[in-house]
Amino acid sequence: MAEIVLIKDLKNHVDQEVQIRGWMYNKRGSGKIYFLQLRDGSGVVQGIVFQGDADEETFKKAEELTMESSLKVTGKVSAHPKKEGVFELQISKIDIVQIPDEDYPISKKEHGTDFLLNNRHLWLRSPKQRAIQVVRNTIINGIYEYFALNDFIKIDSPILTPNACEGTTELFEINYFDEDTAYLSQSGQLYLEAAIFSVGRCFDFGPVFRAEKSKTRRHLTEFWMMDAEAAFVEHEENMKIQEELICHVVERVLRENLAELEVLERDIEPLKKIKAPFIRKTHAEVVEELQGMGSDIQPNHDLGGDDETILTKKYDKPIFVEKYPAEVKAFYMKRDPENSNVALCSDLLAPEGYGEIIGGSQREDDYQTLLDRINEHNLPVEPFQWYLDLRKYGSVPHSGFGVGLERLTGWICGIHHIRETIPFPRTIKRLTP
Ligand code: 4AD
Ligand code: MG
């Protein structure tokens, strides 16, 4: 029996008889010859069924195949007569696994976004959607690799939590048995802050939830976040770690996913320019720059989505926007000792109009100051008592940040709306499939 191989490995089997297993996503030809476009998850290949070469039964099966039929195909691997590095399969045998009873709903013609999202379970099969998931996987691996190489330990933070981490208006609330309310985690940060006292440096990577009423191309209600936290790291070094991490991930994607980036028609020149150091600007500088570009942003405002878009279109490198007004940021951020109105924080904005991909800061490490902040933010003290405790027993300066996986994937893939970067997007209006 012919050896079963993956399409991506066909290059190692030229002139051999092999079997591939997968789906037919398109077919051309008739009469004497069929060209079958085949995919198996690892790649795509053209299979050729020539009436003279294949037996009558095989040829008849080729005739019957419809879009998304599943099958096993045996044939001889040959180099494409014209295209270098491309291989074909001269088919001698077809085993049909299933021929769909109905026409496949997604055809080659243009479909509306709603239709595609309603059929997300099928849409995932298309070349572009597969490419996005493959790049996403490389990004995940790249992040794990960076942390393994840099002595960060993975700590899994809980999803069911008694307290908020980010804004309380964006919490998903659930009934937790008798009288307690629990919240779905918005970020594992606070738990990582506890873990640094055990392992020094750590990160988590998991789904987080925000009941955000934002309907923008940058927002999901469920997304994946990688939080990192490190003891004895202050604001400046925190940005350095982020810079290195992003460079590491982009390099790995450029090394492993050129084929996918091509499917996505992603111009890779801007990605090749992603090298440290990134641009650093204070929030105050950015406000002035944006006002000069026509924005109505004020010194005490957070950056709006449009502000991020116009600012980052101007630059070909990521930008750290540092030292936001403390009033627009979370309670846990340490204030700048040189100006107590601003936080020792940074948002990392991706270029080409993408905007924020990372939010990070140095953390308040003084017990009384942190308690005051919790009160100023009208947060209940009791559920934060454990978090306050961390400032009682060997408190140290520390910092961390959170990367939004979908935002990062969207930028690297050059995808406009992040809903395409997660396998099954969740937004205000969408919970299915
Ligand atoms: O800036 P955020 O809210 O920061 C935190 O949650 C911190 N506790 C992280 C930390 O310091 N450990 O969120 C971090 C990142 C953002 O920069 C963005 O990339 C992404 O998470 N993000 C979202 N992605 C998709 N949909 C949403 N609704 C998002 N909200 C934030
Ligand atoms: Mg943020």
Coordinates of C-alpha atoms and ligand atoms in Angstrom, one line a residue:
M1 CA 0.0 0.0 0.0
A2 CA 1.2 3.5 -0.8
E3 CA 2.6 5.5 2.1
I4 CA 0.3 8.1 3.7
V5 CA 1.8 11.5 3.6
L6 CA 0.9 15.1 4.3
I7 CA 0.6 17.5 1.4
K8 CA 3.3 19.7 2.9
D9 CA 5.7 16.8 2.6
L10 CA 5.1 15.9 -1.0
K11 CA 8.3 17.5 -2.0
N12 CA 10.2 14.6 -0.3
H13 CA 8.3 12.0 -2.3
V14 CA 8.8 13.0 -6.0
D15 CA 8.3 10.0 -8.3
Q16 CA 6.9 7.9 -5.5
E17 CA 3.4 6.5 -5.2
V18 CA 1.7 8.1 -2.1
Q19 CA -1.7 8.5 -0.5
I20 CA -3.1 11.8 0.8
R21 CA -6.3 12.1 2.8
G22 CA -8.4 15.2 2.8
W23 CA -11.0 17.2 0.9
M24 CA -11.6 18.4 -2.6
Y25 CA -12.2 22.1 -2.6
N26 CA -12.5 22.6 -6.3
K27 CA -12.5 20.8 -9.6
R28 CA -11.8 21.8 -13.2
G29 CA -12.0 19.9 -16.5
S30 CA -14.2 17.3 -18.1
G31 CA -14.2 14.7 -20.8
K32 CA -10.8 13.2 -20.6
I33 CA -9.1 15.0 -17.7
Y34 CA -9.9 16.4 -14.3
F35 CA -7.9 18.7 -12.2
L36 CA -8.8 18.3 -8.5
Q37 CA -7.8 20.9 -6.0
L38 CA -7.1 19.0 -2.8
R39 CA -6.4 20.1 0.7
D40 CA -5.6 18.2 3.9
G41 CA -5.0 20.9 6.4
S42 CA -1.2 20.9 5.9
G43 CA -1.3 22.3 2.4
V44 CA -3.0 22.2 -1.0
V45 CA -2.1 20.2 -4.1
Q46 CA -3.5 19.7 -7.6
G47 CA -4.4 16.2 -8.4
I48 CA -4.7 15.1 -12.1
V49 CA -7.0 12.4 -13.2
F50 CA -6.2 11.5 -16.8
Q51 CA -8.6 9.1 -18.5
G52 CA -5.8 7.1 -20.2
D53 CA -3.8 6.6 -16.9
A54 CA -6.5 6.1 -14.3
D55 CA -8.9 3.1 -14.6
E56 CA -12.5 3.7 -15.5
E57 CA -13.8 3.4 -12.0
T58 CA -11.4 6.1 -10.7
F59 CA -12.3 8.4 -13.6
K60 CA -16.0 7.9 -12.8
K61 CA -15.3 8.8 -9.1
A62 CA -13.5 12.0 -10.2
E63 CA -16.6 12.9 -12.2
E64 CA -18.9 12.4 -9.1
L65 CA -16.8 14.5 -6.6
T66 CA -18.4 17.7 -5.5
M67 CA -17.0 20.6 -3.5
E68 CA -15.9 19.5 0.0
S69 CA -16.1 15.8 -0.7
S70 CA -13.8 13.9 1.6
L71 CA -11.5 11.4 0.1
K72 CA -8.3 9.4 0.0
V73 CA -6.3 9.8 -3.1
T74 CA -3.4 7.6 -4.3
G75 CA -1.0 8.8 -7.0
K76 CA 2.5 9.5 -8.1
V77 CA 4.1 12.8 -7.0
S78 CA 5.6 14.9 -9.8
A79 CA 7.2 18.3 -10.0
H80 CA 5.0 21.0 -11.7
P81 CA 6.2 21.4 -15.3
K82 CA 6.4 25.2 -15.0
K83 CA 6.2 26.3 -11.4
E84 CA 9.3 25.6 -9.3
G85 CA 8.7 24.2 -5.8
V86 CA 5.2 23.2 -6.7
F87 CA 4.2 19.5 -6.9
E88 CA 1.3 17.6 -8.3
L89 CA -0.3 14.3 -7.9
Q90 CA -0.9 12.0 -10.9
I91 CA -3.9 10.2 -9.5
S92 CA -4.3 6.5 -10.0
K93 CA -6.9 5.7 -7.3
I94 CA -9.7 7.6 -5.5
D95 CA -11.4 6.3 -2.3
I96 CA -14.4 8.4 -1.6
V97 CA -15.1 8.9 2.1
Q98 CA -18.2 11.1 1.7
I99 CA -19.8 13.0 -1.1
P100 CA -22.0 15.8 0.4
D101 CA -25.8 15.3 -0.2
E102 CA -26.2 19.1 -0.6
D103 CA -24.2 21.8 -2.3
Y104 CA -21.6 23.3 -0.1
P105 CA -23.0 26.7 1.1
I106 CA -19.8 28.7 0.7
S107 CA -19.0 29.0 -3.0
K108 CA -16.3 31.0 -4.8
K109 CA -18.5 34.0 -5.2
E110 CA -18.5 36.8 -2.8
H111 CA -20.5 36.3 0.4
G112 CA -21.6 39.0 2.9
T113 CA -19.8 39.0 6.3
D114 CA -22.9 38.1 8.2
F115 CA -23.4 35.0 6.0
L116 CA -19.8 34.0 6.5
L117 CA -20.0 34.5 10.3
N118 CA -23.2 32.5 10.5
N119 CA -21.3 29.7 8.7
R120 CA -18.1 30.2 10.7
H121 CA -17.9 26.4 11.3
L122 CA -17.5 26.0 7.5
W123 CA -15.8 29.3 6.7
L124 CA -12.8 28.2 8.8
R125 CA -11.9 25.8 5.9
S126 CA -11.2 28.5 3.4
P127 CA -7.6 29.2 2.5
K128 CA -7.5 32.7 4.1
Q129 CA -9.1 31.6 7.3
R130 CA -6.8 28.6 7.6
A131 CA -3.8 30.9 7.0
I132 CA -4.9 33.2 9.9
Q133 CA -5.2 30.2 12.3
V134 CA -1.8 28.9 11.3
V135 CA -0.2 32.3 11.9
R136 CA -2.1 32.6 15.2
N137 CA -0.6 29.2 16.2
T138 CA 2.9 30.4 15.3
I139 CA 2.4 33.6 17.4
I140 CA 1.2 31.4 20.4
N141 CA 4.3 29.2 20.0
G142 CA 6.5 32.2 19.6
I143 CA 5.2 33.7 22.9
Y144 CA 5.7 30.5 24.8
E145 CA 9.2 30.2 23.3
Y146 CA 10.2 33.8 24.3
F147 CA 9.1 33.2 27.9
A148 CA 10.8 29.9 28.1
L149 CA 14.1 31.4 26.9
N150 CA 13.8 34.3 29.4
D151 CA 13.0 32.5 32.6
F152 CA 9.3 33.2 32.8
I153 CA 7.2 30.4 34.4
K154 CA 3.7 29.8 33.1
I155 CA 1.2 30.3 35.9
D156 CA -2.5 29.5 35.1
S157 CA -4.7 32.2 36.5
P158 CA -8.3 31.4 37.4
I159 CA -11.3 32.4 35.2
L160 CA -13.9 32.5 38.0
T161 CA -12.9 35.5 40.2
P162 CA -14.5 37.4 43.1
N163 CA -13.2 40.8 42.0
A164 CA -12.7 43.0 38.9
C165 CA -9.3 43.6 37.4
E166 CA -10.1 46.2 34.8
G167 CA -13.2 48.4 34.6
T168 CA -16.2 47.2 36.6
T169 CA -18.6 48.3 33.9
E170 CA -17.3 45.5 31.6
L171 CA -17.7 42.5 33.9
F172 CA -19.6 39.4 33.1
E173 CA -21.4 38.4 36.2
I174 CA -22.6 34.9 37.1
N175 CA -24.4 33.4 40.0
Y176 CA -22.0 31.4 42.1
F177 CA -24.1 29.0 44.2
D178 CA -25.9 30.4 47.2
E179 CA -25.4 34.1 47.5
D180 CA -22.1 34.8 45.9
T181 CA -21.5 36.6 42.7
A182 CA -18.6 35.6 40.6
Y183 CA -17.1 37.4 37.6
L184 CA -15.4 36.0 34.5
S185 CA -11.8 37.1 34.5
Q186 CA -10.9 40.2 32.5
S187 CA -7.2 39.5 32.9
G188 CA -5.1 37.2 35.1
Q189 CA -2.8 40.1 36.1
L190 CA -3.7 40.3 39.8
Y191 CA -3.0 36.6 40.3
L192 CA 0.3 36.8 38.5
E193 CA 1.2 39.5 40.9
A194 CA 0.8 37.0 43.7
A195 CA 2.8 34.4 41.8
I196 CA 5.9 36.6 41.2
F197 CA 6.6 36.3 44.9
S198 CA 6.9 32.6 44.3
V199 CA 8.6 32.3 40.9
G200 CA 10.0 35.8 40.2
R201 CA 8.8 36.0 36.6
C202 CA 5.6 34.5 35.2
F203 CA 3.0 34.6 32.5
D204 CA -0.4 33.3 31.8
F205 CA -2.3 32.7 28.5
G206 CA -6.0 32.1 28.4
P207 CA -9.4 33.4 27.5
V208 CA -10.7 36.5 29.2
F209 CA -14.1 38.2 29.1
R210 CA -15.3 41.7 28.7
A211 CA -18.9 42.7 28.6
E212 CA -17.9 45.6 26.6
K213 CA -20.6 47.5 24.6
S214 CA -18.0 48.4 21.9
K215 CA -18.8 47.3 18.4
T216 CA -15.5 48.2 16.8
R217 CA -13.1 46.2 14.7
R218 CA -10.9 45.9 17.8
H219 CA -13.3 44.5 20.3
L220 CA -14.5 41.0 21.2
T221 CA -16.4 39.9 24.4
E222 CA -14.2 36.8 24.7
F223 CA -10.6 37.0 23.6
W224 CA -7.2 35.5 24.5
M225 CA -4.8 37.4 26.6
M226 CA -1.2 36.7 27.6
D227 CA -0.4 38.5 30.8
A228 CA 3.2 38.7 32.0
E229 CA 4.5 39.9 35.4
A230 CA 8.0 40.3 36.8
A231 CA 9.5 41.2 40.3
F232 CA 12.0 44.0 40.5
V233 CA 11.2 45.1 37.0
E234 CA 10.3 48.8 36.7
H235 CA 8.5 50.8 34.0
E236 CA 11.5 51.2 31.5
E237 CA 12.5 47.5 31.6
N238 CA 8.9 46.5 31.3
M239 CA 8.8 48.1 27.9
K240 CA 12.1 46.5 26.9
I241 CA 10.6 43.1 27.6
Q242 CA 7.5 43.8 25.5
E243 CA 9.7 45.1 22.6
E244 CA 11.8 41.9 22.6
L245 CA 8.8 39.7 22.8
I246 CA 7.1 41.4 19.8
C247 CA 10.3 41.2 17.7
H248 CA 10.8 37.6 18.6
V249 CA 7.2 36.7 17.6
V250 CA 7.3 38.7 14.3
E251 CA 10.7 37.1 13.3
R252 CA 9.3 33.6 13.9
V253 CA 6.2 34.3 11.8
L254 CA 8.5 35.6 9.0
R255 CA 10.5 32.5 9.3
E256 CA 7.7 30.0 9.3
N257 CA 4.7 31.5 7.6
L258 CA 5.6 33.1 4.4
A259 CA 3.2 30.9 2.5
E260 CA 0.3 31.8 4.8
L261 CA 1.2 35.5 4.6
E262 CA 1.1 35.3 0.8
V263 CA -2.3 33.7 0.9
L264 CA -3.4 36.6 3.1
E265 CA -1.8 39.0 0.6
R266 CA 0.1 40.6 3.5
D267 CA 2.8 43.0 2.5
I268 CA 5.7 41.7 4.5
E269 CA 8.0 44.7 4.1
P270 CA 6.5 46.5 7.1
L271 CA 6.9 43.4 9.2
K272 CA 10.6 43.1 8.3
K273 CA 11.1 46.6 9.8
I274 CA 9.9 45.5 13.2
K275 CA 13.1 45.9 15.1
A276 CA 14.0 47.3 18.5
P277 CA 13.9 50.1 19.7
F278 CA 10.3 51.0 19.1
I279 CA 9.1 54.6 19.2
R280 CA 8.4 56.0 22.6
K281 CA 6.2 59.0 23.2
T282 CA 4.4 60.3 26.3
H283 CA 0.6 60.6 26.3
A284 CA 1.0 64.4 26.5
E285 CA 3.2 64.4 23.4
V286 CA 0.7 62.2 21.6
V287 CA -2.2 64.5 22.5
E288 CA -0.4 67.4 21.0
E289 CA 0.5 65.5 17.9
L290 CA -3.1 64.2 17.4
Q291 CA -4.6 67.7 17.9
G292 CA -2.3 68.8 15.2
M293 CA -3.8 66.1 13.0
G294 CA -7.3 67.3 13.7
S295 CA -8.3 65.1 16.6
D296 CA -10.4 66.7 19.4
I297 CA -8.6 64.6 22.1
Q298 CA -8.0 66.5 25.4
P299 CA -5.0 66.1 27.8
N300 CA -7.1 64.1 30.2
H301 CA -8.6 61.8 27.6
D302 CA -7.8 58.2 26.8
L303 CA -6.9 57.7 23.1
G304 CA -10.0 56.8 21.0
G305 CA -10.0 54.2 18.3
D306 CA -9.7 56.8 15.6
D307 CA -6.8 58.5 17.4
E308 CA -5.0 55.2 17.4
T309 CA -5.7 54.6 13.8
I310 CA -4.5 58.0 12.5
L311 CA -1.4 58.1 14.8
T312 CA -0.2 54.6 13.9
K313 CA -0.7 55.1 10.2
K314 CA 2.0 57.7 10.4
Y315 CA 4.7 55.3 11.6
D316 CA 6.2 52.1 10.4
K317 CA 7.3 51.0 13.9
P318 CA 5.2 50.2 17.0
I319 CA 4.8 53.1 19.4
F320 CA 4.8 53.0 23.2
V321 CA 2.5 55.7 24.5
E322 CA 3.7 56.2 28.0
K323 CA 2.4 58.0 31.1
Y324 CA -1.3 58.3 30.6
P325 CA -3.3 60.5 33.0
A326 CA -3.8 58.3 36.0
E327 CA -7.5 59.1 36.0
V328 CA -8.2 57.2 32.8
K329 CA -6.2 54.1 33.9
A330 CA -6.7 51.2 36.3
F331 CA -6.4 51.5 40.1
Y332 CA -3.4 49.3 40.4
M333 CA -1.0 51.4 38.3
K334 CA 1.9 53.1 40.1
R335 CA 2.1 56.9 39.7
D336 CA 5.1 58.6 38.3
P337 CA 7.1 59.9 41.2
E338 CA 8.0 63.0 39.1
N339 CA 4.3 63.8 38.3
S340 CA 1.7 62.1 40.4
N341 CA -1.0 62.9 37.8
V342 CA 0.3 60.4 35.4
A343 CA 0.7 56.6 35.7
L344 CA 3.9 54.6 35.0
C345 CA 2.2 52.8 32.2
S346 CA 2.5 52.2 28.5
D347 CA 0.2 51.1 25.7
L348 CA 2.0 49.5 22.8
L349 CA 0.3 50.6 19.5
A350 CA 1.0 48.5 16.4
P351 CA 1.7 50.5 13.2
E352 CA -0.3 50.6 9.9
G353 CA -3.4 51.9 11.6
Y354 CA -3.8 48.9 14.0
G355 CA -3.4 50.5 17.4
E356 CA -3.2 49.1 20.9
I357 CA -2.0 45.5 21.1
I358 CA -0.5 45.6 24.7
G359 CA -1.4 47.4 27.9
G360 CA 1.1 47.4 30.7
S361 CA 2.4 49.3 33.8
Q362 CA 4.4 49.3 36.9
R363 CA 2.2 48.3 39.8
E364 CA 1.5 50.2 43.0
D365 CA 3.5 48.3 45.6
D366 CA 2.7 50.4 48.8
Y367 CA -0.1 49.0 51.0
Q368 CA -1.6 52.3 52.0
T369 CA -1.4 54.0 48.6
L370 CA -3.0 50.9 47.0
L371 CA -5.8 50.9 49.6
D372 CA -6.4 54.6 48.9
R373 CA -6.7 53.9 45.2
I374 CA -9.1 51.1 45.7
N375 CA -11.3 53.5 47.7
E376 CA -10.9 56.3 45.2
H377 CA -12.1 53.9 42.4
N378 CA -15.1 53.0 44.6
L379 CA -14.1 49.3 44.6
P380 CA -15.0 47.1 47.5
V381 CA -12.0 46.5 49.7
E382 CA -12.9 43.1 51.0
P383 CA -12.5 41.1 47.8
F384 CA -9.1 42.8 47.2
Q385 CA -7.8 42.0 50.7
W386 CA -5.7 39.1 49.3
Y387 CA -4.2 41.5 46.7
L388 CA -3.4 44.1 49.3
D389 CA -1.7 41.4 51.4
L390 CA 0.9 41.1 48.7
R391 CA 2.1 44.6 49.7
K392 CA 2.5 43.5 53.3
Y393 CA 4.9 40.6 53.1
G394 CA 8.1 41.5 51.2
S395 CA 6.6 44.0 48.7
V396 CA 8.8 44.8 45.8
P397 CA 8.7 47.0 42.7
H398 CA 7.1 45.1 39.9
S399 CA 5.6 45.5 36.5
G400 CA 3.8 43.6 33.8
F401 CA 1.7 43.8 30.7
G402 CA -1.1 42.0 28.8
V403 CA -1.0 41.2 25.1
G404 CA -4.3 40.8 23.2
L405 CA -3.7 37.7 21.0
E406 CA -6.4 38.6 18.4
R407 CA -5.1 42.2 18.1
L408 CA -1.6 40.9 17.6
T409 CA -2.7 38.3 15.1
G410 CA -4.8 40.9 13.2
W411 CA -1.9 43.2 12.8
I412 CA 0.6 40.5 11.8
C413 CA -1.9 39.0 9.3
G414 CA -3.0 42.4 8.0
I415 CA -6.7 41.6 8.9
H416 CA -9.0 44.6 9.3
H417 CA -11.4 43.2 11.9
I418 CA -10.2 41.0 14.7
R419 CA -13.3 38.7 14.6
E420 CA -11.5 36.8 11.8
T421 CA -8.5 36.1 14.0
I422 CA -10.3 33.9 16.6
P423 CA -11.8 30.6 15.5
F424 CA -15.3 31.3 16.9
P425 CA -15.8 35.1 17.6
R426 CA -18.0 36.3 20.4
T427 CA -19.3 39.8 20.1
I428 CA -22.3 41.6 21.6
K429 CA -24.5 40.4 18.8
R430 CA -22.9 37.0 18.2
L431 CA -22.7 33.8 20.3
T432 CA -23.1 31.2 17.5
P433 CA -21.9 29.1 16.0
Ligands
4AD1 O1 -5.2 47.0 28.1 P1 -5.9 45.9 28.9 O2 -7.3 46.1 29.3 O3 -4.9 45.5 30.1 C1 -5.2 44.6 31.0 O4 -6.1 43.9 31.1 C2 -4.0 44.4 32.0 N1 -4.6 43.8 33.2 C3 -3.0 43.6 31.4 C4 -1.8 43.4 32.2 O5 -1.1 44.4 32.6 N2 -1.4 42.2 32.6 O6 -5.9 44.6 27.9 C5 -4.7 44.1 27.4 C6 -4.8 43.9 25.9 C7 -5.1 45.2 25.2 O7 -3.9 45.9 24.9 C8 -5.7 44.6 23.9 O8 -4.7 44.1 23.0 C9 -6.5 43.4 24.4 O9 -5.9 43.1 25.6 N3 -7.9 43.7 24.5 C10 -8.9 43.3 23.8 N4 -8.8 42.5 22.7 C11 -10.0 42.2 22.1 N5 -11.2 42.6 22.5 C12 -11.3 43.4 23.6 N6 -12.5 43.8 24.1 C13 -10.1 43.8 24.3 N7 -9.8 44.5 25.4 C14 -8.5 44.5 25.5
MG2 MG -5.7 48.9 27.4

